[in-house]
Each structure stands twice: as C-alpha cells, then as structure tokens.
Short mmCIF file of C-alpha atoms in Angstrom, two decimals:
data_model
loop_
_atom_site.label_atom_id
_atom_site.label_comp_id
_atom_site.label_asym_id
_atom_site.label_seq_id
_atom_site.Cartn_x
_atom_site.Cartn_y
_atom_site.Cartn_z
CA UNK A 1 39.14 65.16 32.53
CA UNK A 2 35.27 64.82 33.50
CA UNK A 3 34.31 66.63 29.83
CA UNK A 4 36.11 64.71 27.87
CA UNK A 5 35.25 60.94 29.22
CA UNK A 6 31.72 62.44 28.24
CA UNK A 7 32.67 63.23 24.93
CA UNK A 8 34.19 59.91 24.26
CA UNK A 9 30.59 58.11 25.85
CA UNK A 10 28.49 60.61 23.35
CA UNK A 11 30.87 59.56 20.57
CA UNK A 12 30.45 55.88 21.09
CA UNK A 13 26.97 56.24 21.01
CA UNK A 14 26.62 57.94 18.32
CA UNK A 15 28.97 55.09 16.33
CA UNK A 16 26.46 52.13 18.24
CA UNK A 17 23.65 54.06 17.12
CA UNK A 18 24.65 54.56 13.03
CA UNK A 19 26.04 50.48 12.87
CA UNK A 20 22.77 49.63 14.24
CA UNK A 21 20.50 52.06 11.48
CA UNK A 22 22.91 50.50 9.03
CA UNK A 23 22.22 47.13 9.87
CA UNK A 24 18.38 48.05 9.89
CA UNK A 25 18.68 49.16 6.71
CA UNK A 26 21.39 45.98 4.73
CA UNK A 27 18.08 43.54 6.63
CA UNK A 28 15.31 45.65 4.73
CA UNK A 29 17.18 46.22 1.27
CA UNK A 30 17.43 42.28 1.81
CA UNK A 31 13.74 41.53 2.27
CA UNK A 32 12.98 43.44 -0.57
CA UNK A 33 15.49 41.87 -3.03
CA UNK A 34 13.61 38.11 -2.07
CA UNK A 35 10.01 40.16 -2.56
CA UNK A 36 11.47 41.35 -5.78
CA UNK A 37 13.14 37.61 -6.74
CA UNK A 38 9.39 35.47 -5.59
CA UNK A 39 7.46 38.19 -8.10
CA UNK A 40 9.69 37.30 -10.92
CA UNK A 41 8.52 33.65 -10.56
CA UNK A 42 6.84 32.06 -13.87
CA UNK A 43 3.41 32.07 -11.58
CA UNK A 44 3.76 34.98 -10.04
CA UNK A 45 3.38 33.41 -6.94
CA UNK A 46 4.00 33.45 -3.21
CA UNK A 47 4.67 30.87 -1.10
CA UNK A 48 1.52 29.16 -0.01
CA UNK A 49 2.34 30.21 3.69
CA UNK A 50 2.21 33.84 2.84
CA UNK A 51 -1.45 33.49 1.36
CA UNK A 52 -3.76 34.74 3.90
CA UNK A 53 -7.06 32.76 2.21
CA UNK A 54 -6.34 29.91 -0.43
CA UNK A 55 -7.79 31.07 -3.89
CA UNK A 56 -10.78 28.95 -4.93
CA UNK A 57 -8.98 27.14 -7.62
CA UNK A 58 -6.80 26.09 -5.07
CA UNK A 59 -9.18 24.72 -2.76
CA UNK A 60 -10.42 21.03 -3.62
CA UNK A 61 -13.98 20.56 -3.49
CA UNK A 62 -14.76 16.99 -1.79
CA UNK A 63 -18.00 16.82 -4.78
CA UNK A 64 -14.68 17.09 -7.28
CA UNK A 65 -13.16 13.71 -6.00
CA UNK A 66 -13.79 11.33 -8.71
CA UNK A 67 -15.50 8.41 -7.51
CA UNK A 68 -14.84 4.70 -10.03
CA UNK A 69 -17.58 2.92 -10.28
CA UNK A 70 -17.13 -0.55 -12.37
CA UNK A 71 -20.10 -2.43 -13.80
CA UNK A 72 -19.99 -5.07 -16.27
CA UNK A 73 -22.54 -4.92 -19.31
CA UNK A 74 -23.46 -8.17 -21.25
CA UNK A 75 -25.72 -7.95 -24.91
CA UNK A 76 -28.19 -9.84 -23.11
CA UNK A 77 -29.06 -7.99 -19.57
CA UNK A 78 -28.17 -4.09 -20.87
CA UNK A 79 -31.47 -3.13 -19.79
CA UNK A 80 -30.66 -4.14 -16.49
CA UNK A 81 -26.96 -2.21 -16.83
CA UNK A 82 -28.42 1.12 -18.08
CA UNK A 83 -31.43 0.94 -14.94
CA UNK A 84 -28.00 0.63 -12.76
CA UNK A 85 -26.10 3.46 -13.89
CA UNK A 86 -29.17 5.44 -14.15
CA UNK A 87 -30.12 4.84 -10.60
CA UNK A 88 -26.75 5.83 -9.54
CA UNK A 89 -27.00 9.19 -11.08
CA UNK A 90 -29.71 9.93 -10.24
CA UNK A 91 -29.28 10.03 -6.43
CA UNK A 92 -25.69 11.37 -6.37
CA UNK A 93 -24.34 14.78 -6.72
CA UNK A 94 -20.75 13.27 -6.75
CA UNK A 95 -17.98 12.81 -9.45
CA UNK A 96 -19.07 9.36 -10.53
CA UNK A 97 -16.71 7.97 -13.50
CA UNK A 98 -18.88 4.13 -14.60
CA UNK A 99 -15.55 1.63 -16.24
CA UNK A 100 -18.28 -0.46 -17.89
CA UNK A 101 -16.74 -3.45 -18.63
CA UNK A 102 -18.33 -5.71 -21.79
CA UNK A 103 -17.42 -7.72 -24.88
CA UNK A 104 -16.30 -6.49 -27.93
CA UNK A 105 -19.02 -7.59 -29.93
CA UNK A 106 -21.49 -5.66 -27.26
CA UNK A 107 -20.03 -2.43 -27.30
CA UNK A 108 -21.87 -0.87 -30.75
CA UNK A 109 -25.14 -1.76 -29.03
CA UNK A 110 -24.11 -0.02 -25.43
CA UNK A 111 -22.37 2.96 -26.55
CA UNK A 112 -26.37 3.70 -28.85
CA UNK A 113 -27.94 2.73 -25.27
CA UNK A 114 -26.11 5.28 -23.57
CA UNK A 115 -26.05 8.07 -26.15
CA UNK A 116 -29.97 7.70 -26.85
CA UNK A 117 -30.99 8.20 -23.57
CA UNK A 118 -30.71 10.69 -21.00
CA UNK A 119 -27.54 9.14 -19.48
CA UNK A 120 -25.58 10.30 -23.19
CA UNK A 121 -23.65 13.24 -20.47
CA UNK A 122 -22.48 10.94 -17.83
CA UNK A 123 -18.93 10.22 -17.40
CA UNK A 124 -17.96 6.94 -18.54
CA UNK A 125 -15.75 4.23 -20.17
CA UNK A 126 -16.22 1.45 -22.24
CA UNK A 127 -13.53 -1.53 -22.01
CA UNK A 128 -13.10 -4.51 -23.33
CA UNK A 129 -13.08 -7.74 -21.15
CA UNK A 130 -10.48 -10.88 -23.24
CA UNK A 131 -12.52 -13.51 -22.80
CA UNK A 132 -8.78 -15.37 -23.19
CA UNK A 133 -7.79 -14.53 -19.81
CA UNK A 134 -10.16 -17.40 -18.62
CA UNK A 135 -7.54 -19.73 -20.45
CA UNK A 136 -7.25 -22.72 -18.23
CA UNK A 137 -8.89 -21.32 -15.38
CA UNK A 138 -12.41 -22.11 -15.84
CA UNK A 139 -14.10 -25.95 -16.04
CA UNK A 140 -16.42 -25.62 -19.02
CA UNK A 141 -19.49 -27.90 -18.08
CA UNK A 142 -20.38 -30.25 -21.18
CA UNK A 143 -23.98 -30.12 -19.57
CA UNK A 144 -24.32 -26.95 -18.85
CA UNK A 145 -21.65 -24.55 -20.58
CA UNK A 146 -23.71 -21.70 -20.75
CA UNK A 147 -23.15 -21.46 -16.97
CA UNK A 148 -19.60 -19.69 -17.27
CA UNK A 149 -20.12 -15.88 -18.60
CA UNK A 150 -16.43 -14.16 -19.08
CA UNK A 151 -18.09 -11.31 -17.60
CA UNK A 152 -18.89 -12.36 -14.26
CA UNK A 153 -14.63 -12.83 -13.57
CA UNK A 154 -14.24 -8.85 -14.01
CA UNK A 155 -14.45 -7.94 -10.97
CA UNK A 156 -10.80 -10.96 -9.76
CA UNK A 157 -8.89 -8.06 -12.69
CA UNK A 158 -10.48 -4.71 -10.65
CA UNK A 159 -6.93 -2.79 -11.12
CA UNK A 160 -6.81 -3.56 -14.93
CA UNK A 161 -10.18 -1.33 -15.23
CA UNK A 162 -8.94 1.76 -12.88
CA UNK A 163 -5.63 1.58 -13.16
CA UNK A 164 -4.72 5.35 -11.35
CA UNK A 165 -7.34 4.52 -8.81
CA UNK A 166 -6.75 3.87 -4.75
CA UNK A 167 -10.38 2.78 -4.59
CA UNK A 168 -13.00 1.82 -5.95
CA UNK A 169 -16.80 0.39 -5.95
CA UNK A 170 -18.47 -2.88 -8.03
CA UNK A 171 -21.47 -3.61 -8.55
CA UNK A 172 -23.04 -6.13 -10.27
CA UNK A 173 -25.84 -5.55 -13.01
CA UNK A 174 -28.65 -6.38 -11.27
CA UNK A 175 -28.84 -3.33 -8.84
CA UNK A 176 -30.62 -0.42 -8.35
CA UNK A 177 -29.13 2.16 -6.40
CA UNK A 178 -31.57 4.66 -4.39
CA UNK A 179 -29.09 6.63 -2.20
CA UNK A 180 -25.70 8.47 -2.62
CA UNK A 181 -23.54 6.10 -3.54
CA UNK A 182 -20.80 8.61 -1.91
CA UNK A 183 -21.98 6.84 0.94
CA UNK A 184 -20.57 3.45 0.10
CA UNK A 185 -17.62 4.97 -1.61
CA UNK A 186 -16.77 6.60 1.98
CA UNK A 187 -17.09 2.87 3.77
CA UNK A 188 -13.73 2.58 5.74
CA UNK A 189 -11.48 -0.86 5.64
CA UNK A 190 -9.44 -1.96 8.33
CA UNK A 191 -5.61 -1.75 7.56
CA UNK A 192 -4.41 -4.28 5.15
CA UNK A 193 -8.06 -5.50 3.92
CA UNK A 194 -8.29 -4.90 0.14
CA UNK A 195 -11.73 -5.28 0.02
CA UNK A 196 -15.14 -4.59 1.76
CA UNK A 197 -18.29 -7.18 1.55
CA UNK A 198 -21.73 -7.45 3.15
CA UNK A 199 -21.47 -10.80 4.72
CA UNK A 200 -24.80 -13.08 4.20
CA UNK A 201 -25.29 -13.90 7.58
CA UNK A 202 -25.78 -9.75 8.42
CA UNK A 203 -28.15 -9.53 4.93
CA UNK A 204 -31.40 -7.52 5.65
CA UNK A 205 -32.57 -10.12 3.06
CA UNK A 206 -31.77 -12.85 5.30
CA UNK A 207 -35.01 -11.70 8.09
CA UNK A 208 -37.17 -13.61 5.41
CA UNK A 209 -37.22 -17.09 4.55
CA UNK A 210 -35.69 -17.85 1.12
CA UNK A 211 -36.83 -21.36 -0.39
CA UNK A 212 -33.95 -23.15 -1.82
CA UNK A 213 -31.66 -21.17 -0.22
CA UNK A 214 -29.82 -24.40 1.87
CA UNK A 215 -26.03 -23.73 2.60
CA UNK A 216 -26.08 -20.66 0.34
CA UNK A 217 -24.83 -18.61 3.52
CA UNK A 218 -22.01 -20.57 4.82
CA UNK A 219 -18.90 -21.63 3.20
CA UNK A 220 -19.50 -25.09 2.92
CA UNK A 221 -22.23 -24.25 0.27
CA UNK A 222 -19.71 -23.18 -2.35
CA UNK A 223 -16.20 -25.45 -1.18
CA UNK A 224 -15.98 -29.38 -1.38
CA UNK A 225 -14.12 -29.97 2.06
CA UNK A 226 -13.74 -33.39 1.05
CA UNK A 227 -10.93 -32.06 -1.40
CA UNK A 228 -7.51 -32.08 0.73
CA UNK A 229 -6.57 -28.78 -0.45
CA UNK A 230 -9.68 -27.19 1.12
CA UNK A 231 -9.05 -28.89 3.97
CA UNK A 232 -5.30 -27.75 4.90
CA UNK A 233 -6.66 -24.07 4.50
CA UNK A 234 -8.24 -24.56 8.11
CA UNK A 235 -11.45 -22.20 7.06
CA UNK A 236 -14.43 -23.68 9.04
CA UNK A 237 -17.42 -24.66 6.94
CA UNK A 238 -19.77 -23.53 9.23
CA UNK A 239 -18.36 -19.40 8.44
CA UNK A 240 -20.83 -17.04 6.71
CA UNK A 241 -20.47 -16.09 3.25
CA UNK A 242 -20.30 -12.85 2.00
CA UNK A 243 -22.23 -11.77 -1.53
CA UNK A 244 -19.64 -10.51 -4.51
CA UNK A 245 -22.13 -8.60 -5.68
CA UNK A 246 -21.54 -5.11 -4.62
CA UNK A 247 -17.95 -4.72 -2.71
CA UNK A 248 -15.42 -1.44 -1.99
CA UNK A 249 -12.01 -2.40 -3.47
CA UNK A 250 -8.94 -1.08 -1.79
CA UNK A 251 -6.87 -1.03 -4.95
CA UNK A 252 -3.21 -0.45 -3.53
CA UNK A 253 -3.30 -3.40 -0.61
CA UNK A 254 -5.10 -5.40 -3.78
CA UNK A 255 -2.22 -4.54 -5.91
CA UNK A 256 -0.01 -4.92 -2.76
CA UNK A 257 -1.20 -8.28 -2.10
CA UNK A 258 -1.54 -9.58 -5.78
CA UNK A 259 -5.15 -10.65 -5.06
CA UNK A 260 -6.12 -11.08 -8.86
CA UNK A 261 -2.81 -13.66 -8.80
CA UNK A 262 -4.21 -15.42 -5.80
CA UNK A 263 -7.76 -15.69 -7.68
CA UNK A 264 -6.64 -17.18 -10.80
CA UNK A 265 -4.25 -19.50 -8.82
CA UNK A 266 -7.85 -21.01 -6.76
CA UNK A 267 -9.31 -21.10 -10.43
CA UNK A 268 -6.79 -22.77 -11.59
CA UNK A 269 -6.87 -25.38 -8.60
CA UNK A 270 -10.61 -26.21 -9.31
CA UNK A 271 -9.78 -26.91 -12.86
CA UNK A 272 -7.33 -29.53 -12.20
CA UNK A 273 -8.79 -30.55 -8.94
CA UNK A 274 -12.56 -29.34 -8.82
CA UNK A 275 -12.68 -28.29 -5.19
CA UNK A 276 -15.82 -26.08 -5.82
CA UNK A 277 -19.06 -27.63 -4.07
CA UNK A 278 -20.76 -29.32 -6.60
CA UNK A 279 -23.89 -28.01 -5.06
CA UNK A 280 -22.50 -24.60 -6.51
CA UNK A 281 -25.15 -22.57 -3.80
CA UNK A 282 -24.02 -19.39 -5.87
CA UNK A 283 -21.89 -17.73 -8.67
CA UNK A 284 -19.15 -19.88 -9.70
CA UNK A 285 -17.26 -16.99 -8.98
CA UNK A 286 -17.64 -16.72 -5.16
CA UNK A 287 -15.72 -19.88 -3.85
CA UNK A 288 -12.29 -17.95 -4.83
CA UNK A 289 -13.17 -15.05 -3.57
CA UNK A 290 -13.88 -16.69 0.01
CA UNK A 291 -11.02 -18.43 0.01
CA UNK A 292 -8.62 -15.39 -0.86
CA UNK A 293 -10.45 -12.93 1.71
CA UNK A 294 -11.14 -15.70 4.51
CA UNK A 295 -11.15 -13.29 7.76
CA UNK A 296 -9.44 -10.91 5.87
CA UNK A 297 -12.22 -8.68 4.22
CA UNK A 298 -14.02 -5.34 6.02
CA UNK A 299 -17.61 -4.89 5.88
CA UNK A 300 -20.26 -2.65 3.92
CA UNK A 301 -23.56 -1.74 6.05
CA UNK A 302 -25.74 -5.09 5.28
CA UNK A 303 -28.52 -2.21 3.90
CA UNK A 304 -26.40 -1.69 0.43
CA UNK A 305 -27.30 -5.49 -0.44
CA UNK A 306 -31.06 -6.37 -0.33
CA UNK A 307 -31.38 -9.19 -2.42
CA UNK A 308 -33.86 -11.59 -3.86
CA UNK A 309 -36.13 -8.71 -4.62
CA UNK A 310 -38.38 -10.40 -7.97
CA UNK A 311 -37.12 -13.48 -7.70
CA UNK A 312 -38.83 -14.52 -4.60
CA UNK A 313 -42.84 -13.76 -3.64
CA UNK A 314 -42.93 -11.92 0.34
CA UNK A 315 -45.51 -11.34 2.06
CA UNK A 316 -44.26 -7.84 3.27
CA UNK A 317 -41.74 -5.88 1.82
CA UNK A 318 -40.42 -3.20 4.77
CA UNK A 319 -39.59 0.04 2.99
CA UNK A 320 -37.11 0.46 5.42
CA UNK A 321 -34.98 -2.45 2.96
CA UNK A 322 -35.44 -0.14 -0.02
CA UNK A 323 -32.53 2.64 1.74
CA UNK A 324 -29.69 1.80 -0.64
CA UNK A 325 -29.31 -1.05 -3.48
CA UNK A 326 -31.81 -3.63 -4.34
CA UNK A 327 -30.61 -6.41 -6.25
CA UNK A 328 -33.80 -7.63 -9.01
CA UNK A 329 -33.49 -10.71 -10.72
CA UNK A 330 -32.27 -9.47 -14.52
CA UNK A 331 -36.07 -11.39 -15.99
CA UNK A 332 -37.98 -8.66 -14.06
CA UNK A 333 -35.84 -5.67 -13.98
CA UNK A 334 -35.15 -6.15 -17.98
CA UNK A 335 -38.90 -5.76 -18.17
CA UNK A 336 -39.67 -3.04 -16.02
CA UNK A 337 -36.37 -0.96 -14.59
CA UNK A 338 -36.21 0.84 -17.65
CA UNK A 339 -39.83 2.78 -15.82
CA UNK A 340 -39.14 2.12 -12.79
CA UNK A 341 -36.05 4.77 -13.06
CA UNK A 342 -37.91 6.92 -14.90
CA UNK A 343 -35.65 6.24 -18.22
CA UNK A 344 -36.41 7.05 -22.02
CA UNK A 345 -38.28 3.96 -23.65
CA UNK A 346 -35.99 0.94 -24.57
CA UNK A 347 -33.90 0.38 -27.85
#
C-alpha cells in the first residue's frame, strides 16, 4: 500500500513538472512572436523604453531650438537694421531665425544689403508690413505727419510675423547686441504675462541725468488723465514706464488674451477721443502698450536696455552698461555701426 501511494506522488510530479516546462515554453514562443512582430515595423524600431542610450538623432540639442527674433527694417535707417542683426550673430552660437519686418517698396534694397555682406548665410525672413492695417487707428498730425511710421506698430501684430512660435524676442532698430541673445530669449514670465519689459524706472540709463527727459518715466508722460476714459482705468500716473523697445513676447497667453485686439481697440480710442498726452514723452506707440500690460507685464534684466547712448553727451560711460544691448540714436549708428560691428563697407 506504502509503494504505491509513492508511485502515485512520483507520478504527479512528474505531470506538475511537464505543465510547468510547457508553460515555460507557450511564454517564450510568445515573447519571440512580439520580437518578431516590433522588427517588422516600417522603422525597424523598438519601443523607446527598450533603447538602452537614445541615438543622437534622437536627442535634441538645446543650440537646435530655433530662437525668433523680429526686427523691423525701414529704407531710411537699414544701416542701423543690418548693425542689429549683425551684432546678434555675432555673439550667439544659437538658432537665431530674424522675421524682418519692412515695406514693400524697401524690400529690393534689404534683401542686396543682406546678400552683399557677410550676413548673406543667416537665417531670415522678409515680410511685408500693410500699411492699411493702421486704417482708423492712427491720428495723422496735419503739422507733423511724418511723425507716424507704419513700422513702428509691428511689434501690437507680433503673432502675424511667427505664427508657429510660443515665444519670441523684439527689438527695435536702433540696438546693438553684445551678448548671447539666448540669454534674453531664456528670460522667464510669470504665468499669464504675455510679455516681458525693462521698466524705466530700473534703466541702467536712468543713473545719469537725461536733459529733457521730464515725465518720460512715468505714465502720466504718455496718457492725458484729464480724458474720462483714462481715468476709470484706475492706473496711477505716478507708475513707471516701461521702454517697447526690446521685449520677450509670450505668444500663446498673447494669442490667449487677444492683446493685438486690445491694442488697436486703445488706438482706436485716441483717434476718436485723443487720450494720448499731448506732451507725447515717447513713441506714439507706448501709451497702448501701458495701458494693455498695466501690472500685468514680467521683467527683462534692466542691463538689455541701455539707452540714450549718441544722443546724449556723459561724462563717463561705465563699461559695465555695455554687457548686453545699447540702444544708438539711428543719426550716429547709420554713420558709424556699419565699423563699429566690423561689417563689409555700406551699399
């Protein structure tokens, strides 16, 4: 009776034993038939998880990120536009696309700029800026009408010139640039601030006494608070300015928050109602701008917007101002940027 309960145990394991080498074996004929069916992929492929180092070509190199710069380029001040990009490339080893924005009657006399000098291999576009989408949203001065230039309003239509970008930089076309202009491309806004400024009152410029300068740095040098509608916005008159000149754009929240729709409405407002100063302490184009982004704009490091350089005599110019951009009056940079950035003679 003994023997044969001991034949039965060696019999059962000998079954347990064979279902569980079959079992072993169904799991590796299946691992092999999903081997066999990832190999047949069009790529020839594995999942990413299964690669033990990314190939090269899959790994992004941050100097590959294409960084938008957009810079506007009238017939008259090129020389000025062409020390700018030049300046720009020159101290950057980054992706830099320029979206230089001009007139149609300008762009002949750019595109032999930029091919005749030794800027013809950077990457850039030239658009065309519709002077009619100022249509009754400027006031032409009888007196003075050369004062509005279509140009200058590029920068309230931003998303029309980079339309695929999340972000991106503009300058005006007085700069010159003389560090990585990465470095202002990285400059971090708060959540829900489309743009970045340097605000006036933080200007390295403002350490020196500019004559003439009066309210220039305060709000109530470029809005007429008499006006009623100024005047149910709440924005004290006494809060700093911030230059236009060279800003970081947060293109979604400016899609997001229809900014360029909120410009032209202002402009719009000062046509039928003229609720600009009259003293007009800067660019016709700044009193939207600080009413749109009232409390509600980041901040660049003051040191990418030294201004006033040759426009105003000082006594001392600290090199420790000449870091990042310099903003020239166009006279003396038109004259003189061209060797100053070390750029093939003039056309």
């Amino acid at each position: 009776m003994t023997f044969r309960k001991v034949n039965i145990f060696i019999l059962v394991l000998a079954v347990v034993i064979f279902l569980l080498v079959l079992h072993h074996n169904i799991l590796g004929l299946s691992d092999l038939l999903k081997r066999e069916l990832s190999d047949s992929s069009p790529l020839g492929l594995q999942p990413i998880d299964f690669i033990p180092e990314a190939p090269e070509r899959l790994m992004e190199d941050p100097n590959d990120k294409e960084i938008p710069v957009v810079i506007t380029a009238s017939d008259d001040r090129l020389g000025g536009v062409i020390a700018a990009v030049n300046s720009i490339h020159q101290n950057t080893k980054s992706n830099v696309a320029f979206h230089i924005v001009t007139l149609n009657d300008t762009v002949d006399h750019l595109r032999s700029w930029l091919s005749k000098t030794s800027l013809k291999n950077v990457k850039y576009r030239i658009l065309d800026f519709d002077p009619h989408l100022l249509d009754g949203k400027v006031r032409i001065d009888s007196e003075i009408p050369d004062l509005i230039k279509p140009l200058t309003f590029a920068r309230f239509y931003l998303p029309n010139w980079v339309p695929d970008a999340e972000k991106a930089i503009y300058l005006d076309d007085d700069v010159i640039v003389q560090d990585d202009i990465l470095e202002l491309y990285n400059t971090k806004l708060q959540p829900g601030h489309a743009a970045a400024f340097s605000d006036d009152c933080d200007s390295t410029t403002n350490k020196f006494a500019v004559r003439g300068a009066g309210n220039q740095y305060n709000y109530i040098g470029f809005l007429d608070y008499k006006k009623e509608a100024i005047r149910k916005l709440s924005m004290k008159a006494s809060t700093c300015s911030f230059n236009p000149g060279v800003f970081v754009a947060n293109l979604t929240e400016w899609r997001l928050q229809n900014v360029t729709k909120q410009l032209e409405k202002w402009m719009a407002l000062n046509v039928a109602e003229e609720i600009y100063s009259r003293t007009l302490a800067g660019s016709i184009t700044t009193p939207p701008l600080l009413i749109v982004f009232y409390k509600r704009h980041s901040n660049i490091d003051p040191m990418w917007n030294v201004r006033h350089l040759g426009k105003y005599r000082r006594k001392a110019f600290d090199t420790e101002m000449a870091d990042t951009i310099l903003l020239f009056s166009i006279p003396m940079c038109q004259r003189s940027c061209n060797e100053i950035m070390g750029l093939d003679s003039a056309i």
